[in-house]
Amino acid sequence: MAECCGTRAKLIYACSGAADVGEIADRVVRKLRKQGNFLMTCLAGIGAGLSGYVQSAKGAEQNITIDGCPVACARKTLERIGVTPTSYILTELGLVKGKTAVTETVVNEICEKIKNSGNAKPASKSTISNCCS
Amino acid sequence: MKIEILGTGCAKCHKLEEMVKKVLHDSKTDAEVNKIQDIKKIMSYGVMMTPALVIDNDVKIAGKMPTEEQIKSWLIGS
């Protein structure tokens, strides 16, 4: 859902990589979006150089990337367009690549760690429907 | 030239439209200007925040207001 005027827009991206931690990154971002904390958007759109995605990233109050592992594809994709995101790497949050079961419990734990980290504070109100006047 | 102003009707969207029309008028540049308020059409550009300005299907800015100088450079070159 698009945000009017972008005053508090916080965009979040998952690496959605092939490994277990990539899948967890994807599920974490979808969960955070459903909770109304952040606006999820497509990392692939930025990688493809599509102007709407690129300009949205440049216009956002905050961009947050969730990468499964230190390769940090999501963070580096944002950096390539000159945007420095708030970066989370799941292996630095305790997950082990190739040895982590993709469960709801793990997804919930990571969501809580991100929300409580202080670096990716959710918007105080829903960012979805409010519009400037 | 085809210009689209993306926005759901907020003050900044109206302001952006005014700025674009002023630059076109001052520079005597002909262009088709359309306001796009349909959220599905807006999101078809991958735009997550408005106001946004699209020139010939290329999104120039989203989620913040451009300066008049920026608009001039996009529309008529600097």
PDB file of C-alpha atoms in Angstrom:
ATOM      1  CA  MET A   1       0.000   0.000   0.000  1.00  0.00           C
ATOM      2  CA  ALA A   2       1.376   3.393  -0.877  1.00  0.00           C
ATOM      3  CA  GLU A   3       1.932   6.055   1.719  1.00  0.00           C
ATOM      4  CA  CYS A   4       0.642   9.562   1.268  1.00  0.00           C
ATOM      5  CA  CYS A   5       3.301  12.252   1.504  1.00  0.00           C
ATOM      6  CA  GLY A   6       5.797   9.790   2.938  1.00  0.00           C
ATOM      7  CA  THR A   7       6.131  11.641   6.201  1.00  0.00           C
ATOM      8  CA  ARG A   8       6.773   8.543   8.301  1.00  0.00           C
ATOM      9  CA  ALA A   9       7.370   5.888   5.690  1.00  0.00           C
ATOM     10  CA  LYS A  10       9.634   3.095   6.808  1.00  0.00           C
ATOM     11  CA  LEU A  11      10.330   0.659   4.001  1.00  0.00           C
ATOM     12  CA  ILE A  12      11.498  -2.855   4.741  1.00  0.00           C
ATOM     13  CA  TYR A  13      13.145  -5.380   2.436  1.00  0.00           C
ATOM     14  CA  ALA A  14      14.060  -9.053   2.765  1.00  0.00           C
ATOM     15  CA  CYS A  15      16.920 -10.756   0.966  1.00  0.00           C
ATOM     16  CA  SER A  16      14.609 -13.777   0.506  1.00  0.00           C
ATOM     17  CA  GLY A  17      17.669 -15.883  -0.177  1.00  0.00           C
ATOM     18  CA  ALA A  18      17.684 -19.591  -0.943  1.00  0.00           C
ATOM     19  CA  ALA A  19      19.003 -20.738   2.444  1.00  0.00           C
ATOM     20  CA  ASP A  20      16.929 -21.324   5.553  1.00  0.00           C
ATOM     21  CA  VAL A  21      17.947 -17.944   6.954  1.00  0.00           C
ATOM     22  CA  GLY A  22      16.881 -16.302   3.683  1.00  0.00           C
ATOM     23  CA  GLU A  23      13.448 -17.857   4.019  1.00  0.00           C
ATOM     24  CA  ILE A  24      13.244 -16.701   7.619  1.00  0.00           C
ATOM     25  CA  ALA A  25      14.206 -13.182   6.543  1.00  0.00           C
ATOM     26  CA  ASP A  26      11.323 -13.210   4.075  1.00  0.00           C
ATOM     27  CA  ARG A  27       8.820 -14.462   6.648  1.00  0.00           C
ATOM     28  CA  VAL A  28      10.013 -11.955   9.238  1.00  0.00           C
ATOM     29  CA  VAL A  29       9.483  -9.046   6.858  1.00  0.00           C
ATOM     30  CA  ARG A  30       6.017 -10.275   5.896  1.00  0.00           C
ATOM     31  CA  LYS A  31       5.084 -10.617   9.541  1.00  0.00           C
ATOM     32  CA  LEU A  32       6.300  -7.119  10.382  1.00  0.00           C
ATOM     33  CA  ARG A  33       4.263  -5.774   7.482  1.00  0.00           C
ATOM     34  CA  LYS A  34       1.140  -7.590   8.612  1.00  0.00           C
ATOM     35  CA  GLN A  35       1.582  -6.141  12.076  1.00  0.00           C
ATOM     36  CA  GLY A  36       1.430  -2.715  10.468  1.00  0.00           C
ATOM     37  CA  ASN A  37       4.884  -1.684  11.575  1.00  0.00           C
ATOM     38  CA  PHE A  38       6.570  -1.185   8.224  1.00  0.00           C
ATOM     39  CA  LEU A  39       5.839  -1.020   4.504  1.00  0.00           C
ATOM     40  CA  MET A  40       7.261  -4.037   2.714  1.00  0.00           C
ATOM     41  CA  THR A  41       8.500  -3.455  -0.791  1.00  0.00           C
ATOM     42  CA  CYS A  42      10.397  -5.387  -3.429  1.00  0.00           C
ATOM     43  CA  LEU A  43      14.144  -5.687  -3.313  1.00  0.00           C
ATOM     44  CA  ALA A  44      14.036  -7.131  -6.822  1.00  0.00           C
ATOM     45  CA  GLY A  45      12.505  -3.899  -8.110  1.00  0.00           C
ATOM     46  CA  ILE A  46      15.538  -2.002  -6.890  1.00  0.00           C
ATOM     47  CA  GLY A  47      17.903  -4.614  -8.283  1.00  0.00           C
ATOM     48  CA  ALA A  48      16.176  -4.261 -11.641  1.00  0.00           C
ATOM     49  CA  GLY A  49      16.632  -0.497 -11.495  1.00  0.00           C
ATOM     50  CA  LEU A  50      12.909   0.237 -11.730  1.00  0.00           C
ATOM     51  CA  SER A  51      12.555   3.928 -11.083  1.00  0.00           C
ATOM     52  CA  GLY A  52       9.511   3.749  -8.803  1.00  0.00           C
ATOM     53  CA  TYR A  53      11.231   1.416  -6.360  1.00  0.00           C
ATOM     54  CA  VAL A  54      14.517   3.303  -6.515  1.00  0.00           C
ATOM     55  CA  GLN A  55      12.912   6.699  -5.913  1.00  0.00           C
ATOM     56  CA  SER A  56      10.724   5.326  -3.127  1.00  0.00           C
ATOM     57  CA  ALA A  57      13.834   4.096  -1.332  1.00  0.00           C
ATOM     58  CA  LYS A  58      15.475   7.486  -1.768  1.00  0.00           C
ATOM     59  CA  GLY A  59      12.379   9.275  -0.471  1.00  0.00           C
ATOM     60  CA  ALA A  60      11.710   7.088   2.558  1.00  0.00           C
ATOM     61  CA  GLU A  61      12.332   8.220   6.109  1.00  0.00           C
ATOM     62  CA  GLN A  62      14.053   4.913   6.799  1.00  0.00           C
ATOM     63  CA  ASN A  63      14.956   1.823   4.802  1.00  0.00           C
ATOM     64  CA  ILE A  64      15.446  -1.428   6.685  1.00  0.00           C
ATOM     65  CA  THR A  65      17.060  -4.521   5.193  1.00  0.00           C
ATOM     66  CA  ILE A  66      16.791  -8.012   6.647  1.00  0.00           C
ATOM     67  CA  ASP A  67      19.501 -10.314   5.361  1.00  0.00           C
ATOM     68  CA  GLY A  68      19.826 -13.959   6.267  1.00  0.00           C
ATOM     69  CA  CYS A  69      23.609 -14.080   6.184  1.00  0.00           C
ATOM     70  CA  PRO A  70      26.655 -11.792   6.058  1.00  0.00           C
ATOM     71  CA  VAL A  71      26.708 -11.767   2.264  1.00  0.00           C
ATOM     72  CA  ALA A  72      24.131  -9.006   2.862  1.00  0.00           C
ATOM     73  CA  CYS A  73      22.588  -8.920  -0.603  1.00  0.00           C
ATOM     74  CA  ALA A  74      19.691  -6.732   0.506  1.00  0.00           C
ATOM     75  CA  ARG A  75      21.897  -4.153   2.209  1.00  0.00           C
ATOM     76  CA  LYS A  76      24.289  -4.034  -0.731  1.00  0.00           C
ATOM     77  CA  THR A  77      21.428  -3.662  -3.210  1.00  0.00           C
ATOM     78  CA  LEU A  78      20.322  -0.519  -1.373  1.00  0.00           C
ATOM     79  CA  GLU A  79      23.889   0.752  -1.110  1.00  0.00           C
ATOM     80  CA  ARG A  80      24.303   0.452  -4.881  1.00  0.00           C
ATOM     81  CA  ILE A  81      21.676   3.172  -5.345  1.00  0.00           C
ATOM     82  CA  GLY A  82      23.252   5.395  -2.719  1.00  0.00           C
ATOM     83  CA  VAL A  83      20.929   4.513   0.147  1.00  0.00           C
ATOM     84  CA  THR A  84      22.335   3.403   3.496  1.00  0.00           C
ATOM     85  CA  PRO A  85      19.743   1.184   5.166  1.00  0.00           C
ATOM     86  CA  THR A  86      19.358   0.095   8.742  1.00  0.00           C
ATOM     87  CA  SER A  87      20.718  -3.421   8.378  1.00  0.00           C
ATOM     88  CA  TYR A  88      19.890  -6.618  10.230  1.00  0.00           C
ATOM     89  CA  ILE A  89      21.730  -9.852   9.506  1.00  0.00           C
ATOM     90  CA  LEU A  90      20.083 -12.890  11.009  1.00  0.00           C
ATOM     91  CA  THR A  91      23.292 -14.842  11.584  1.00  0.00           C
ATOM     92  CA  GLU A  92      24.396 -11.923  13.762  1.00  0.00           C
ATOM     93  CA  LEU A  93      21.164 -12.314  15.704  1.00  0.00           C
ATOM     94  CA  GLY A  94      22.014 -15.881  16.596  1.00  0.00           C
ATOM     95  CA  LEU A  95      20.780 -17.966  13.677  1.00  0.00           C
ATOM     96  CA  VAL A  96      23.071 -20.472  11.983  1.00  0.00           C
ATOM     97  CA  LYS A  97      22.925 -20.660   8.202  1.00  0.00           C
ATOM     98  CA  GLY A  98      22.029 -24.156   7.020  1.00  0.00           C
ATOM     99  CA  LYS A  99      21.140 -25.333  10.508  1.00  0.00           C
ATOM    100  CA  THR A 100      18.071 -23.331  11.474  1.00  0.00           C
ATOM    101  CA  ALA A 101      14.599 -24.767  11.214  1.00  0.00           C
ATOM    102  CA  VAL A 102      12.121 -22.382   9.632  1.00  0.00           C
ATOM    103  CA  THR A 103       9.462 -22.257  12.328  1.00  0.00           C
ATOM    104  CA  GLU A 104       6.933 -19.746  13.553  1.00  0.00           C
ATOM    105  CA  THR A 105       8.760 -19.595  16.871  1.00  0.00           C
ATOM    106  CA  VAL A 106      12.019 -18.538  15.214  1.00  0.00           C
ATOM    107  CA  VAL A 107      10.216 -15.980  13.043  1.00  0.00           C
ATOM    108  CA  ASN A 108       8.478 -14.487  16.086  1.00  0.00           C
ATOM    109  CA  GLU A 109      11.720 -14.296  18.061  1.00  0.00           C
ATOM    110  CA  ILE A 110      13.484 -12.442  15.270  1.00  0.00           C
ATOM    111  CA  CYS A 111      10.560 -10.053  14.835  1.00  0.00           C
ATOM    112  CA  GLU A 112      10.723  -9.171  18.518  1.00  0.00           C
ATOM    113  CA  LYS A 113      14.491  -8.673  18.416  1.00  0.00           C
ATOM    114  CA  ILE A 114      14.144  -6.277  15.499  1.00  0.00           C
ATOM    115  CA  LYS A 115      11.282  -4.316  17.036  1.00  0.00           C
ATOM    116  CA  ASN A 116      13.119  -4.051  20.349  1.00  0.00           C
ATOM    117  CA  SER A 117      16.477  -3.143  18.857  1.00  0.00           C
ATOM    118  CA  GLY A 118      15.755   0.552  18.808  1.00  0.00           C
ATOM    119  CA  ASN A 119      17.225   0.952  15.350  1.00  0.00           C
ATOM    120  CA  ALA A 120      14.076   0.069  13.461  1.00  0.00           C
ATOM    121  CA  LYS A 121      11.394   1.629  15.570  1.00  0.00           C
ATOM    122  CA  PRO A 122       7.944   0.966  14.185  1.00  0.00           C
ATOM    123  CA  ALA A 123       5.868   3.965  13.261  1.00  0.00           C
ATOM    124  CA  SER A 124       3.840   5.162  16.237  1.00  0.00           C
ATOM    125  CA  LYS A 125       0.655   4.922  14.201  1.00  0.00           C
ATOM    126  CA  SER A 126      -0.188   2.942  11.135  1.00  0.00           C
ATOM    127  CA  THR A 127       1.655   4.409   8.179  1.00  0.00           C
ATOM    128  CA  ILE A 128      -0.815   2.996   5.741  1.00  0.00           C
ATOM    129  CA  SER A 129      -3.886   5.173   5.661  1.00  0.00           C
ATOM    130  CA  ASN A 130      -2.849   8.509   7.091  1.00  0.00           C
ATOM    131  CA  CYS A 131      -2.543  11.359   4.663  1.00  0.00           C
ATOM    132  CA  CYS A 132      -1.146  14.825   5.087  1.00  0.00           C
ATOM    133  CA  SER A 133      -3.530  17.721   4.672  1.00  0.00           C
TER     134      SER A 133
ATOM    135  CA  MET B   1       6.081  14.510 -23.251  1.00  0.00           C
ATOM    136  CA  LYS B   2       3.758  12.716 -20.839  1.00  0.00           C
ATOM    137  CA  ILE B   3       3.708  13.847 -17.214  1.00  0.00           C
ATOM    138  CA  GLU B   4       1.908  12.084 -14.385  1.00  0.00           C
ATOM    139  CA  ILE B   5       1.421  13.429 -10.869  1.00  0.00           C
ATOM    140  CA  LEU B   6       0.843  10.527  -8.504  1.00  0.00           C
ATOM    141  CA  GLY B   7      -1.075  11.224  -5.325  1.00  0.00           C
ATOM    142  CA  THR B   8      -4.296  10.545  -3.541  1.00  0.00           C
ATOM    143  CA  GLY B   9      -5.337  14.173  -3.246  1.00  0.00           C
ATOM    144  CA  CYS B  10      -3.209  15.619  -0.465  1.00  0.00           C
ATOM    145  CA  ALA B  11      -1.936  19.190  -0.286  1.00  0.00           C
ATOM    146  CA  LYS B  12       1.559  18.264  -1.401  1.00  0.00           C
ATOM    147  CA  CYS B  13       0.190  16.484  -4.452  1.00  0.00           C
ATOM    148  CA  HIS B  14      -1.738  19.625  -5.446  1.00  0.00           C
ATOM    149  CA  LYS B  15       1.342  21.748  -4.828  1.00  0.00           C
ATOM    150  CA  LEU B  16       3.444  19.500  -7.041  1.00  0.00           C
ATOM    151  CA  GLU B  17       0.903  19.788  -9.846  1.00  0.00           C
ATOM    152  CA  GLU B  18       0.973  23.584  -9.543  1.00  0.00           C
ATOM    153  CA  MET B  19       4.762  23.629  -9.677  1.00  0.00           C
ATOM    154  CA  VAL B  20       4.893  21.416 -12.751  1.00  0.00           C
ATOM    155  CA  LYS B  21       2.296  23.522 -14.569  1.00  0.00           C
ATOM    156  CA  LYS B  22       4.158  26.705 -13.672  1.00  0.00           C
ATOM    157  CA  VAL B  23       7.422  25.371 -15.102  1.00  0.00           C
ATOM    158  CA  LEU B  24       5.639  24.249 -18.262  1.00  0.00           C
ATOM    159  CA  HIS B  25       3.921  27.629 -18.611  1.00  0.00           C
ATOM    160  CA  ASP B  26       7.054  29.675 -17.948  1.00  0.00           C
ATOM    161  CA  SER B  27       9.090  27.648 -20.390  1.00  0.00           C
ATOM    162  CA  LYS B  28       6.297  27.490 -22.977  1.00  0.00           C
ATOM    163  CA  THR B  29       6.696  23.715 -23.031  1.00  0.00           C
ATOM    164  CA  ASP B  30       3.889  21.519 -24.269  1.00  0.00           C
ATOM    165  CA  ALA B  31       3.127  18.380 -22.284  1.00  0.00           C
ATOM    166  CA  GLU B  32       0.249  16.158 -21.343  1.00  0.00           C
ATOM    167  CA  VAL B  33      -0.285  16.375 -17.555  1.00  0.00           C
ATOM    168  CA  ASN B  34      -2.394  13.758 -15.795  1.00  0.00           C
ATOM    169  CA  LYS B  35      -3.211  13.400 -12.117  1.00  0.00           C
ATOM    170  CA  ILE B  36      -3.237   9.769 -11.037  1.00  0.00           C
ATOM    171  CA  GLN B  37      -5.209   9.118  -7.865  1.00  0.00           C
ATOM    172  CA  ASP B  38      -5.971   5.425  -8.341  1.00  0.00           C
ATOM    173  CA  ILE B  39      -3.908   3.532  -5.799  1.00  0.00           C
ATOM    174  CA  LYS B  40      -3.501   0.482  -8.036  1.00  0.00           C
ATOM    175  CA  LYS B  41      -2.154   2.594 -10.853  1.00  0.00           C
ATOM    176  CA  ILE B  42       0.182   4.394  -8.434  1.00  0.00           C
ATOM    177  CA  MET B  43       1.514   1.113  -7.106  1.00  0.00           C
ATOM    178  CA  SER B  44       1.970  -0.261 -10.609  1.00  0.00           C
ATOM    179  CA  TYR B  45       4.957   2.064 -10.789  1.00  0.00           C
ATOM    180  CA  GLY B  46       6.416   0.534  -7.614  1.00  0.00           C
ATOM    181  CA  VAL B  47       5.873   3.850  -5.874  1.00  0.00           C
ATOM    182  CA  MET B  48       5.398   3.408  -2.135  1.00  0.00           C
ATOM    183  CA  MET B  49       4.957   7.050  -1.202  1.00  0.00           C
ATOM    184  CA  THR B  50       3.389  10.086  -2.742  1.00  0.00           C
ATOM    185  CA  PRO B  51       3.598  12.710  -4.043  1.00  0.00           C
ATOM    186  CA  ALA B  52       5.474  11.310  -6.996  1.00  0.00           C
ATOM    187  CA  LEU B  53       6.326  12.685 -10.405  1.00  0.00           C
ATOM    188  CA  VAL B  54       6.546  10.509 -13.505  1.00  0.00           C
ATOM    189  CA  ILE B  55       7.874  11.803 -16.813  1.00  0.00           C
ATOM    190  CA  ASP B  56       7.540   9.549 -19.834  1.00  0.00           C
ATOM    191  CA  ASN B  57       7.071   6.513 -17.566  1.00  0.00           C
ATOM    192  CA  ASP B  58      10.193   7.268 -15.524  1.00  0.00           C
ATOM    193  CA  VAL B  59       9.631   8.026 -11.833  1.00  0.00           C
ATOM    194  CA  LYS B  60      11.735  11.078 -11.013  1.00  0.00           C
ATOM    195  CA  ILE B  61      10.891  11.473  -7.333  1.00  0.00           C
ATOM    196  CA  ALA B  62       8.631   9.818  -4.746  1.00  0.00           C
ATOM    197  CA  GLY B  63       7.707  10.645  -1.186  1.00  0.00           C
ATOM    198  CA  LYS B  64       9.083  14.145  -1.128  1.00  0.00           C
ATOM    199  CA  MET B  65       8.715  17.448  -2.905  1.00  0.00           C
ATOM    200  CA  PRO B  66      11.181  18.380  -5.616  1.00  0.00           C
ATOM    201  CA  THR B  67      12.521  21.889  -5.964  1.00  0.00           C
ATOM    202  CA  GLU B  68      11.457  24.012  -8.900  1.00  0.00           C
ATOM    203  CA  GLU B  69      15.007  23.732 -10.229  1.00  0.00           C
ATOM    204  CA  GLN B  70      14.779  19.957 -10.219  1.00  0.00           C
ATOM    205  CA  ILE B  71      11.492  20.073 -12.102  1.00  0.00           C
ATOM    206  CA  LYS B  72      13.019  22.428 -14.663  1.00  0.00           C
ATOM    207  CA  SER B  73      15.970  20.125 -15.202  1.00  0.00           C
ATOM    208  CA  TRP B  74      13.684  17.137 -15.740  1.00  0.00           C
ATOM    209  CA  LEU B  75      11.254  18.933 -18.040  1.00  0.00           C
ATOM    210  CA  ILE B  76      13.397  21.242 -20.088  1.00  0.00           C
ATOM    211  CA  GLY B  77      16.976  20.409 -19.171  1.00  0.00           C
ATOM    212  CA  SER B  78      19.165  22.576 -17.004  1.00  0.00           C
TER     213      SER B  78
END
